[in-house]
Amino acid sequence: MSTVSSFDERTRAHQIYEEQLKALLEPTYLGKVIAIHPGTGEYAIGETRKAAGMALWERFKDGSIVVFRIGPPTEDDIRMFYRLEAEKQISQQERPQ
């Protein structure tokens, strides 16, 4: 299972969650962990990051899997957000004009 995903893959996974899964999952699975395969939109839910990731990895052994908690952002989620924003800015600065 790839634990390193690109900025675009993480962005796509969060977009899938927000647009397709959030309203469906939060009422029942608040606080659990979701793993999303950004290439297909397939997902798995678990009690831990490892459990969710491994459940999805069993179906998709290629490509990245993005894992995060279902519900309001945690401190880890907020740190990840700022890290992603920094990566995005660096990536944009490195692109040739």
mmCIF file with all atom_site columns, C-alpha atoms in Angstrom:
data_model
loop_
_atom_site.group_PDB
_atom_site.id
_atom_site.type_symbol
_atom_site.label_atom_id
_atom_site.label_alt_id
_atom_site.label_comp_id
_atom_site.label_asym_id
_atom_site.label_entity_id
_atom_site.label_seq_id
_atom_site.pdbx_PDB_ins_code
_atom_site.Cartn_x
_atom_site.Cartn_y
_atom_site.Cartn_z
_atom_site.occupancy
_atom_site.B_iso_or_equiv
_atom_site.pdbx_formal_charge
_atom_site.auth_seq_id
_atom_site.auth_comp_id
_atom_site.auth_asym_id
_atom_site.auth_atom_id
_atom_site.pdbx_PDB_model_num
ATOM 1  C CA . MET A 1 1  ? 0.000   0.000  0.000   1.00 0.00 ? 1  MET A CA 1
ATOM 2  C CA . SER A 1 2  ? 1.377   3.374  -0.927  1.00 0.00 ? 2  SER A CA 1
ATOM 3  C CA . THR A 1 3  ? 1.297   5.744  1.998   1.00 0.00 ? 3  THR A CA 1
ATOM 4  C CA . VAL A 1 4  ? 2.624   8.604  -0.095  1.00 0.00 ? 4  VAL A CA 1
ATOM 5  C CA . SER A 1 5  ? 0.119   10.236 -2.368  1.00 0.00 ? 5  SER A CA 1
ATOM 6  C CA . SER A 1 6  ? 0.534   13.252 -4.575  1.00 0.00 ? 6  SER A CA 1
ATOM 7  C CA . PHE A 1 7  ? -1.116  16.558 -3.879  1.00 0.00 ? 7  PHE A CA 1
ATOM 8  C CA . ASP A 1 8  ? -3.518  15.950 -6.775  1.00 0.00 ? 8  ASP A CA 1
ATOM 9  C CA . GLU A 1 9  ? -4.489  12.512 -5.446  1.00 0.00 ? 9  GLU A CA 1
ATOM 10 C CA . ARG A 1 10 ? -5.163  13.865 -1.968  1.00 0.00 ? 10 ARG A CA 1
ATOM 11 C CA . THR A 1 11 ? -7.145  16.733 -3.421  1.00 0.00 ? 11 THR A CA 1
ATOM 12 C CA . ARG A 1 12 ? -9.189  14.323 -5.553  1.00 0.00 ? 12 ARG A CA 1
ATOM 13 C CA . ALA A 1 13 ? -9.896  12.036 -2.573  1.00 0.00 ? 13 ALA A CA 1
ATOM 14 C CA . HIS A 1 14 ? -11.134 14.959 -0.466  1.00 0.00 ? 14 HIS A CA 1
ATOM 15 C CA . GLN A 1 15 ? -13.240 16.180 -3.380  1.00 0.00 ? 15 GLN A CA 1
ATOM 16 C CA . ILE A 1 16 ? -14.849 12.730 -3.697  1.00 0.00 ? 16 ILE A CA 1
ATOM 17 C CA . TYR A 1 17 ? -15.550 12.736 0.031   1.00 0.00 ? 17 TYR A CA 1
ATOM 18 C CA . GLU A 1 18 ? -17.052 16.224 0.102   1.00 0.00 ? 18 GLU A CA 1
ATOM 19 C CA . GLU A 1 19 ? -19.170 15.845 -3.032  1.00 0.00 ? 19 GLU A CA 1
ATOM 20 C CA . GLN A 1 20 ? -20.290 12.211 -2.834  1.00 0.00 ? 20 GLN A CA 1
ATOM 21 C CA . LEU A 1 21 ? -19.722 10.660 0.579   1.00 0.00 ? 21 LEU A CA 1
ATOM 22 C CA . LYS A 1 22 ? -19.877 13.212 3.387   1.00 0.00 ? 22 LYS A CA 1
ATOM 23 C CA . ALA A 1 23 ? -23.656 13.477 3.699   1.00 0.00 ? 23 ALA A CA 1
ATOM 24 C CA . LEU A 1 24 ? -24.012 9.726  3.361   1.00 0.00 ? 24 LEU A CA 1
ATOM 25 C CA . LEU A 1 25 ? -21.325 8.683  5.852   1.00 0.00 ? 25 LEU A CA 1
ATOM 26 C CA . GLU A 1 26 ? -21.141 11.295 8.614   1.00 0.00 ? 26 GLU A CA 1
ATOM 27 C CA . PRO A 1 27 ? -24.491 10.467 10.243  1.00 0.00 ? 27 PRO A CA 1
ATOM 28 C CA . THR A 1 28 ? -23.464 6.832  10.760  1.00 0.00 ? 28 THR A CA 1
ATOM 29 C CA . TYR A 1 29 ? -19.656 6.739  10.780  1.00 0.00 ? 29 TYR A CA 1
ATOM 30 C CA . LEU A 1 30 ? -18.646 9.964  12.540  1.00 0.00 ? 30 LEU A CA 1
ATOM 31 C CA . GLY A 1 31 ? -15.211 9.521  14.096  1.00 0.00 ? 31 GLY A CA 1
ATOM 32 C CA . LYS A 1 32 ? -14.317 6.446  12.071  1.00 0.00 ? 32 LYS A CA 1
ATOM 33 C CA . VAL A 1 33 ? -11.632 6.481  9.386   1.00 0.00 ? 33 VAL A CA 1
ATOM 34 C CA . ILE A 1 34 ? -12.124 6.397  5.623   1.00 0.00 ? 34 ILE A CA 1
ATOM 35 C CA . ALA A 1 35 ? -9.639  5.283  2.987   1.00 0.00 ? 35 ALA A CA 1
ATOM 36 C CA . ILE A 1 36 ? -10.317 6.457  -0.566  1.00 0.00 ? 36 ILE A CA 1
ATOM 37 C CA . HIS A 1 37 ? -8.711  5.262  -3.792  1.00 0.00 ? 37 HIS A CA 1
ATOM 38 C CA . PRO A 1 38 ? -8.631  8.557  -5.733  1.00 0.00 ? 38 PRO A CA 1
ATOM 39 C CA . GLY A 1 39 ? -8.466  6.875  -9.113  1.00 0.00 ? 39 GLY A CA 1
ATOM 40 C CA . THR A 1 40 ? -11.766 5.038  -8.722  1.00 0.00 ? 40 THR A CA 1
ATOM 41 C CA . GLY A 1 41 ? -13.601 6.681  -5.830  1.00 0.00 ? 41 GLY A CA 1
ATOM 42 C CA . GLU A 1 42 ? -13.852 3.312  -4.057  1.00 0.00 ? 42 GLU A CA 1
ATOM 43 C CA . TYR A 1 43 ? -13.558 3.524  -0.292  1.00 0.00 ? 43 TYR A CA 1
ATOM 44 C CA . ALA A 1 44 ? -13.360 1.503  2.911   1.00 0.00 ? 44 ALA A CA 1
ATOM 45 C CA . ILE A 1 45 ? -14.197 2.457  6.484   1.00 0.00 ? 45 ILE A CA 1
ATOM 46 C CA . GLY A 1 46 ? -12.354 1.279  9.578   1.00 0.00 ? 46 GLY A CA 1
ATOM 47 C CA . GLU A 1 47 ? -11.719 1.994  13.229  1.00 0.00 ? 47 GLU A CA 1
ATOM 48 C CA . THR A 1 48 ? -8.095  3.001  12.550  1.00 0.00 ? 48 THR A CA 1
ATOM 49 C CA . ARG A 1 49 ? -6.110  4.421  9.640   1.00 0.00 ? 49 ARG A CA 1
ATOM 50 C CA . LYS A 1 50 ? -4.357  1.099  9.244   1.00 0.00 ? 50 LYS A CA 1
ATOM 51 C CA . ALA A 1 51 ? -7.602  -0.924 9.230   1.00 0.00 ? 51 ALA A CA 1
ATOM 52 C CA . ALA A 1 52 ? -9.281  1.316  6.641   1.00 0.00 ? 52 ALA A CA 1
ATOM 53 C CA . GLY A 1 53 ? -6.180  1.484  4.469   1.00 0.00 ? 53 GLY A CA 1
ATOM 54 C CA . MET A 1 54 ? -5.571  -2.263 4.541   1.00 0.00 ? 54 MET A CA 1
ATOM 55 C CA . ALA A 1 55 ? -9.221  -3.027 3.725   1.00 0.00 ? 55 ALA A CA 1
ATOM 56 C CA . LEU A 1 56 ? -8.994  -0.876 0.612   1.00 0.00 ? 56 LEU A CA 1
ATOM 57 C CA . TRP A 1 57 ? -5.516  -2.098 -0.279  1.00 0.00 ? 57 TRP A CA 1
ATOM 58 C CA . GLU A 1 58 ? -6.898  -5.622 -0.501  1.00 0.00 ? 58 GLU A CA 1
ATOM 59 C CA . ARG A 1 59 ? -8.974  -4.400 -3.483  1.00 0.00 ? 59 ARG A CA 1
ATOM 60 C CA . PHE A 1 60 ? -6.481  -1.944 -5.028  1.00 0.00 ? 60 PHE A CA 1
ATOM 61 C CA . LYS A 1 61 ? -2.881  -2.952 -4.655  1.00 0.00 ? 61 LYS A CA 1
ATOM 62 C CA . ASP A 1 62 ? -1.793  -0.338 -7.167  1.00 0.00 ? 62 ASP A CA 1
ATOM 63 C CA . GLY A 1 63 ? -1.966  3.397  -6.782  1.00 0.00 ? 63 GLY A CA 1
ATOM 64 C CA . SER A 1 64 ? -2.268  5.570  -3.738  1.00 0.00 ? 64 SER A CA 1
ATOM 65 C CA . ILE A 1 65 ? -4.804  5.429  -0.965  1.00 0.00 ? 65 ILE A CA 1
ATOM 66 C CA . VAL A 1 66 ? -5.770  8.550  0.954   1.00 0.00 ? 66 VAL A CA 1
ATOM 67 C CA . VAL A 1 67 ? -6.842  8.054  4.566   1.00 0.00 ? 67 VAL A CA 1
ATOM 68 C CA . PHE A 1 68 ? -8.498  10.512 6.963   1.00 0.00 ? 68 PHE A CA 1
ATOM 69 C CA . ARG A 1 69 ? -11.069 10.721 9.750   1.00 0.00 ? 69 ARG A CA 1
ATOM 70 C CA . ILE A 1 70 ? -14.790 11.104 9.005   1.00 0.00 ? 70 ILE A CA 1
ATOM 71 C CA . GLY A 1 71 ? -16.298 14.216 10.537  1.00 0.00 ? 71 GLY A CA 1
ATOM 72 C CA . PRO A 1 72 ? -15.034 17.565 11.755  1.00 0.00 ? 72 PRO A CA 1
ATOM 73 C CA . PRO A 1 73 ? -11.325 18.111 11.305  1.00 0.00 ? 73 PRO A CA 1
ATOM 74 C CA . THR A 1 74 ? -8.974  16.984 14.049  1.00 0.00 ? 74 THR A CA 1
ATOM 75 C CA . GLU A 1 75 ? -5.676  18.654 14.898  1.00 0.00 ? 75 GLU A CA 1
ATOM 76 C CA . ASP A 1 76 ? -3.976  16.151 12.583  1.00 0.00 ? 76 ASP A CA 1
ATOM 77 C CA . ASP A 1 77 ? -6.356  17.106 9.779   1.00 0.00 ? 77 ASP A CA 1
ATOM 78 C CA . ILE A 1 78 ? -5.597  20.801 10.284  1.00 0.00 ? 78 ILE A CA 1
ATOM 79 C CA . ARG A 1 79 ? -1.834  20.138 10.212  1.00 0.00 ? 79 ARG A CA 1
ATOM 80 C CA . MET A 1 80 ? -2.313  18.117 7.020   1.00 0.00 ? 80 MET A CA 1
ATOM 81 C CA . PHE A 1 81 ? -4.299  20.960 5.469   1.00 0.00 ? 81 PHE A CA 1
ATOM 82 C CA . TYR A 1 82 ? -1.495  23.437 6.082   1.00 0.00 ? 82 TYR A CA 1
ATOM 83 C CA . ARG A 1 83 ? 1.074   20.942 4.797   1.00 0.00 ? 83 ARG A CA 1
ATOM 84 C CA . LEU A 1 84 ? -0.970  20.433 1.622   1.00 0.00 ? 84 LEU A CA 1
ATOM 85 C CA . GLU A 1 85 ? -1.312  24.176 1.126   1.00 0.00 ? 85 GLU A CA 1
ATOM 86 C CA . ALA A 1 86 ? 2.457   24.601 1.505   1.00 0.00 ? 86 ALA A CA 1
ATOM 87 C CA . GLU A 1 87 ? 3.074   21.791 -1.000  1.00 0.00 ? 87 GLU A CA 1
ATOM 88 C CA . LYS A 1 88 ? 0.636   23.416 -3.404  1.00 0.00 ? 88 LYS A CA 1
ATOM 89 C CA . GLN A 1 89 ? 2.407   26.759 -3.178  1.00 0.00 ? 89 GLN A CA 1
ATOM 90 C CA . ILE A 1 90 ? 5.828   25.158 -3.660  1.00 0.00 ? 90 ILE A CA 1
ATOM 91 C CA . SER A 1 91 ? 4.532   23.187 -6.641  1.00 0.00 ? 91 SER A CA 1
ATOM 92 C CA . GLN A 1 92 ? 3.134   26.330 -8.233  1.00 0.00 ? 92 GLN A CA 1
ATOM 93 C CA . GLN A 1 93 ? 6.415   28.186 -7.727  1.00 0.00 ? 93 GLN A CA 1
ATOM 94 C CA . GLU A 1 94 ? 8.385   25.358 -9.362  1.00 0.00 ? 94 GLU A CA 1
ATOM 95 C CA . ARG A 1 95 ? 6.279   25.349 -12.533 1.00 0.00 ? 95 ARG A CA 1
ATOM 96 C CA . PRO A 1 96 ? 7.921   27.130 -15.464 1.00 0.00 ? 96 PRO A CA 1
ATOM 97 C CA . GLN A 1 97 ? 6.173   30.315 -16.503 1.00 0.00 ? 97 GLN A CA 1
#
